[in-house]
């Protein structure tokens, strides 16, 4: 039995070595533009070049790496800044180290520095599974495939085609900070969602709000989803909670955050219901 084991182990070992040699040969036989594909880059992009920042003349893997480094709490506030992405003039090939003007293929070794390349945004990315495309309306590159998005010129940003005839238009909807984390939404790489009121917010921030039972837009206080089931539960709670004698006939004016109507209603410690849209998302304006 020992001989059989030896006889089987040796050919298997030779086979593994042969495969290794084949793979190494394949690498060397790759066309020049394909060398180093998906082997270089940073946490943000797979690419075969680095950029020289025109603002500080330093070299970084990408604009996000620059912005994270230059906006760190360790940097003096007066020196913090973002890179002007469209002003990048020079890139450095990751394979041969040649510094050159922005272009897709290295002038020295011929390698393709990014399968996706946008000359306008100076963007290189080997991971084309993101389905990058340049939106002339936004003036920057987006991901997800141009066939799946449309540019709303009133909102000033790209939305899913599913929202083309249903999203509420808010002028410059994306050109502000997320109301929760304060990151600038227009250039954010994190998923953004549109609320029923038309305001925009990071999807992850909205989920965090829901985890803390916050269901109103941080900007306008309108409900962020259908709350009818919740209102029904509040109806039952109010019916089961009679008010003390001194408050039985107390009337107050309320403003509905959802429909904007004023109502004169009976005061209750639990909540006040809008007479117009039946929402409990209201606030007392006067007694």
Tab-separated table of N, CA, C and O in Angstrom, residues 204-267:
chain	number	residue	atom	x	y	z
A	204	UNK	N	-28.293	53.953	4.117
A	204	UNK	CA	-27.843	53.417	5.404
A	204	UNK	C	-28.264	54.318	6.558
A	204	UNK	O	-28.603	53.841	7.646
A	205	UNK	N	-28.262	55.635	6.320
A	205	UNK	CA	-28.691	56.577	7.368
A	205	UNK	C	-30.182	56.455	7.632
A	205	UNK	O	-30.636	56.549	8.778
A	206	UNK	N	-30.961	56.242	6.570
A	206	UNK	CA	-32.404	56.043	6.727
A	206	UNK	C	-32.686	54.771	7.516
A	206	UNK	O	-33.549	54.758	8.404
A	207	UNK	N	-31.940	53.721	7.217
A	207	UNK	CA	-32.113	52.458	7.956
A	207	UNK	C	-31.770	52.644	9.434
A	207	UNK	O	-32.433	52.089	10.310
A	208	UNK	N	-30.744	53.444	9.699
A	208	UNK	CA	-30.361	53.711	11.083
A	208	UNK	C	-31.456	54.501	11.803
A	208	UNK	O	-31.734	54.256	12.979
A	209	UNK	N	-32.088	55.441	11.101
A	209	UNK	CA	-33.206	56.181	11.682
A	209	UNK	C	-34.336	55.232	12.067
A	209	UNK	O	-34.911	55.338	13.159
A	210	UNK	N	-34.647	54.303	11.180
A	210	UNK	CA	-35.734	53.357	11.444
A	210	UNK	C	-35.419	52.470	12.647
A	210	UNK	O	-36.322	52.106	13.412
A	211	UNK	N	-34.144	52.104	12.791
A	211	UNK	CA	-33.742	51.295	13.944
A	211	UNK	C	-33.983	52.028	15.255
A	211	UNK	O	-34.187	51.414	16.299
A	212	UNK	N	-33.971	53.369	15.185
A	212	UNK	CA	-34.214	54.188	16.381
A	212	UNK	C	-35.630	54.771	16.380
A	212	UNK	O	-35.916	55.742	17.067
A	213	UNK	N	-36.507	54.153	15.550
A	213	UNK	CA	-37.930	54.513	15.505
A	213	UNK	C	-38.142	55.979	15.115
A	213	UNK	O	-39.053	56.642	15.623
A	214	UNK	N	-37.321	56.465	14.214
A	214	UNK	CA	-37.476	57.814	13.670
A	214	UNK	C	-38.014	57.690	12.244
A	214	UNK	O	-37.325	57.186	11.359
A	215	UNK	N	-39.264	58.138	12.034
A	215	UNK	CA	-39.915	57.941	10.740
A	215	UNK	C	-40.293	59.250	10.055
A	215	UNK	O	-41.143	59.260	9.180
A	216	UNK	N	-39.657	60.341	10.457
A	216	UNK	CA	-39.948	61.637	9.846
A	216	UNK	C	-38.692	62.182	9.175
A	216	UNK	O	-37.576	62.000	9.665
A	217	UNK	N	-38.877	62.829	8.027
A	217	UNK	CA	-37.753	63.432	7.303
A	217	UNK	C	-37.054	64.447	8.207
A	217	UNK	O	-37.706	65.309	8.796
A	218	UNK	N	-35.731	64.377	8.341
A	218	UNK	CA	-35.012	65.319	9.205
A	218	UNK	C	-35.081	66.762	8.712
A	218	UNK	O	-34.826	67.688	9.482
A	219	UNK	N	-35.462	66.958	7.440
A	219	UNK	CA	-35.499	68.315	6.879
A	219	UNK	C	-36.879	68.955	6.964
A	219	UNK	O	-37.005	70.123	7.337
A	220	UNK	N	-37.923	68.198	6.606
A	220	UNK	CA	-39.264	68.798	6.565
A	220	UNK	C	-40.250	68.144	7.522
A	220	UNK	O	-41.397	68.595	7.634
A	221	UNK	N	-39.863	67.065	8.179
A	221	UNK	CA	-40.675	66.345	9.172
A	221	UNK	C	-41.827	65.542	8.589
A	221	UNK	O	-42.647	64.996	9.332
A	222	UNK	N	-41.911	65.432	7.253
A	222	UNK	CA	-42.945	64.582	6.669
A	222	UNK	C	-42.598	63.109	6.914
A	222	UNK	O	-41.430	62.745	7.033
A	223	UNK	N	-43.616	62.269	6.963
A	223	UNK	CA	-43.390	60.840	7.167
A	223	UNK	C	-42.591	60.253	6.004
A	223	UNK	O	-42.829	60.600	4.845
A	224	UNK	N	-41.632	59.369	6.310
A	224	UNK	CA	-40.755	58.821	5.275
A	224	UNK	C	-41.330	57.556	4.637
A	224	UNK	O	-40.780	57.041	3.669
A	225	UNK	N	-42.452	57.051	5.175
A	225	UNK	CA	-43.070	55.853	4.626
A	225	UNK	C	-44.558	55.846	4.988
A	225	UNK	O	-45.040	56.745	5.689
A	226	UNK	N	-45.275	54.852	4.515
A	226	UNK	CA	-46.701	54.715	4.816
A	226	UNK	C	-46.857	54.359	6.296
A	226	UNK	O	-46.432	53.295	6.747
A	227	UNK	N	-47.467	55.260	7.052
A	227	UNK	CA	-47.595	55.083	8.502
A	227	UNK	C	-49.020	54.725	8.912
A	227	UNK	O	-49.362	54.767	10.094
A	228	UNK	N	-49.878	54.353	7.982
A	228	UNK	CA	-51.296	54.125	8.283
A	228	UNK	C	-51.504	53.053	9.352
A	228	UNK	O	-52.395	53.188	10.209
A	229	UNK	N	-50.700	52.001	9.335
A	229	UNK	CA	-50.832	50.939	10.342
A	229	UNK	C	-50.467	51.450	11.733
A	229	UNK	O	-51.069	51.062	12.738
A	230	UNK	N	-49.477	52.346	11.773
A	230	UNK	CA	-49.075	52.933	13.054
A	230	UNK	C	-50.175	53.838	13.585
A	230	UNK	O	-50.491	53.830	14.786
A	231	UNK	N	-50.782	54.626	12.678
A	231	UNK	CA	-51.872	55.519	13.103
A	231	UNK	C	-53.042	54.711	13.670
A	231	UNK	O	-53.690	55.132	14.631
A	232	UNK	N	-53.307	53.537	13.095
A	232	UNK	CA	-54.392	52.688	13.602
A	232	UNK	C	-54.102	52.225	15.033
A	232	UNK	O	-55.004	52.170	15.878
A	233	UNK	N	-52.846	51.903	15.303
A	233	UNK	CA	-52.467	51.481	16.661
A	233	UNK	C	-52.595	52.635	17.643
A	233	UNK	O	-53.010	52.440	18.796
A	234	UNK	N	-52.274	53.848	17.193
A	234	UNK	CA	-52.410	55.021	18.070
A	234	UNK	C	-53.888	55.291	18.348
A	234	UNK	O	-54.261	55.705	19.456
A	235	UNK	N	-54.750	55.059	17.349
A	235	UNK	CA	-56.201	55.190	17.554
A	235	UNK	C	-56.649	54.303	18.723
A	235	UNK	O	-57.408	54.751	19.609
A	236	UNK	N	-56.173	53.061	18.717
A	236	UNK	CA	-56.557	52.112	19.765
A	236	UNK	C	-55.998	52.531	21.120
A	236	UNK	O	-56.678	52.408	22.155
A	237	UNK	N	-54.755	53.040	21.098
A	237	UNK	CA	-54.131	53.464	22.354
A	237	UNK	C	-54.871	54.658	22.960
A	237	UNK	O	-55.091	54.717	24.178
A	238	UNK	N	-55.287	55.595	22.111
A	238	UNK	CA	-56.021	56.771	22.597
A	238	UNK	C	-57.389	56.360	23.152
A	238	UNK	O	-57.828	56.845	24.193
A	239	UNK	N	-58.029	55.432	22.442
A	239	UNK	CA	-59.346	54.961	22.899
A	239	UNK	C	-59.250	54.262	24.254
A	239	UNK	O	-60.193	54.300	25.056
A	240	UNK	N	-58.096	53.654	24.500
A	240	UNK	CA	-57.916	52.925	25.764
A	240	UNK	C	-57.307	53.796	26.860
A	240	UNK	O	-57.079	53.315	27.972
A	241	UNK	N	-57.073	55.069	26.545
A	241	UNK	CA	-56.443	55.972	27.523
A	241	UNK	C	-57.309	57.211	27.722
A	241	UNK	O	-57.101	58.249	27.073
A	242	UNK	N	-58.302	57.144	28.595
A	242	UNK	CA	-59.169	58.311	28.827
A	242	UNK	C	-58.378	59.430	29.513
A	242	UNK	O	-57.502	59.184	30.336
A	243	UNK	N	-58.711	60.664	29.158
A	243	UNK	CA	-58.024	61.814	29.739
A	243	UNK	C	-58.604	62.163	31.106
A	243	UNK	O	-59.797	61.975	31.356
A	244	UNK	N	-57.796	62.708	32.018
A	244	UNK	CA	-58.305	63.161	33.329
A	244	UNK	C	-59.346	64.264	33.146
A	244	UNK	O	-59.374	64.960	32.127
A	245	UNK	N	-60.181	64.437	34.123
A	245	UNK	CA	-61.282	65.401	34.083
A	245	UNK	C	-60.859	66.800	33.645
A	245	UNK	O	-61.524	67.413	32.785
A	246	UNK	N	-59.756	67.365	34.144
A	246	UNK	CA	-59.391	68.740	33.767
A	246	UNK	C	-59.095	68.915	32.274
A	246	UNK	O	-59.112	70.030	31.758
A	247	UNK	N	-58.789	67.791	31.556
A	247	UNK	CA	-58.393	67.890	30.141
A	247	UNK	C	-59.474	67.405	29.172
A	247	UNK	O	-59.269	67.396	27.970
A	248	UNK	N	-60.634	67.017	29.715
A	248	UNK	CA	-61.662	66.428	28.855
A	248	UNK	C	-62.124	67.365	27.749
A	248	UNK	O	-62.403	66.936	26.632
A	249	UNK	N	-62.225	68.623	28.056
A	249	UNK	CA	-62.744	69.578	27.066
A	249	UNK	C	-61.661	70.526	26.526
A	249	UNK	O	-61.978	71.544	25.912
A	250	UNK	N	-60.417	70.190	26.764
A	250	UNK	CA	-59.319	71.050	26.299
A	250	UNK	C	-59.144	70.906	24.789
A	250	UNK	O	-58.993	69.802	24.269
A	251	UNK	N	-59.153	72.025	24.074
A	251	UNK	CA	-58.971	72.039	22.624
A	251	UNK	C	-57.668	72.764	22.274
A	251	UNK	O	-57.298	73.750	22.916
A	252	UNK	N	-56.981	72.275	21.242
A	252	UNK	CA	-55.717	72.892	20.810
A	252	UNK	C	-55.672	72.968	19.289
A	252	UNK	O	-56.369	72.232	18.578
A	253	UNK	N	-54.833	73.881	18.800
A	253	UNK	CA	-54.575	73.976	17.357
A	253	UNK	C	-53.316	73.186	17.038
A	253	UNK	O	-52.311	73.273	17.744
A	254	UNK	N	-53.384	72.395	15.973
A	254	UNK	CA	-52.218	71.603	15.565
A	254	UNK	C	-51.903	71.854	14.088
A	254	UNK	O	-52.781	72.236	13.305
A	255	UNK	N	-50.649	71.641	13.743
A	255	UNK	CA	-50.208	71.706	12.342
A	255	UNK	C	-49.755	70.310	11.942
A	255	UNK	O	-48.954	69.684	12.639
A	256	UNK	N	-50.278	69.809	10.824
A	256	UNK	CA	-49.909	68.483	10.342
A	256	UNK	C	-48.618	68.578	9.529
A	256	UNK	O	-48.547	69.337	8.556
A	257	UNK	N	-47.627	67.804	9.896
A	257	UNK	CA	-46.364	67.792	9.159
A	257	UNK	C	-46.487	67.105	7.804
A	257	UNK	O	-45.679	67.350	6.906
A	258	UNK	N	-47.510	66.257	7.650
A	258	UNK	CA	-47.661	65.506	6.398
A	258	UNK	C	-48.424	66.284	5.321
A	258	UNK	O	-48.003	66.323	4.165
A	259	UNK	N	-49.552	66.899	5.691
A	259	UNK	CA	-50.350	67.602	4.671
A	259	UNK	C	-50.288	69.121	4.796
A	259	UNK	O	-50.735	69.838	3.905
A	260	UNK	N	-49.780	69.618	5.925
A	260	UNK	CA	-49.622	71.068	6.094
A	260	UNK	C	-50.871	71.793	6.550
A	260	UNK	O	-50.881	73.027	6.639
A	261	UNK	N	-51.935	71.037	6.865
A	261	UNK	CA	-53.192	71.667	7.284
A	261	UNK	C	-53.210	71.931	8.794
A	261	UNK	O	-52.617	71.195	9.579
A	262	UNK	N	-53.907	73.004	9.183
A	262	UNK	CA	-54.141	73.319	10.601
A	262	UNK	C	-55.478	72.730	11.026
A	262	UNK	O	-56.444	72.736	10.253
A	263	UNK	N	-55.549	72.233	12.238
A	263	UNK	CA	-56.794	71.650	12.760
A	263	UNK	C	-56.989	72.067	14.216
A	263	UNK	O	-56.020	72.264	14.949
A	264	UNK	N	-58.262	72.212	14.586
A	264	UNK	CA	-58.611	72.508	15.974
A	264	UNK	C	-59.164	71.219	16.555
A	264	UNK	O	-60.276	70.784	16.216
A	265	UNK	N	-58.405	70.569	17.446
A	265	UNK	CA	-58.758	69.225	17.905
A	265	UNK	C	-58.723	69.130	19.428
A	265	UNK	O	-58.174	70.001	20.099
A	266	UNK	N	-59.294	68.046	19.914
A	266	UNK	CA	-59.271	67.802	21.351
A	266	UNK	C	-57.876	67.341	21.771
A	266	UNK	O	-57.275	66.492	21.143
A	267	UNK	N	-57.389	67.921	22.827
A	267	UNK	CA	-56.053	67.596	23.329
A	267	UNK	C	-56.005	66.183	23.900
A	267	UNK	O	-56.937	65.735	24.566
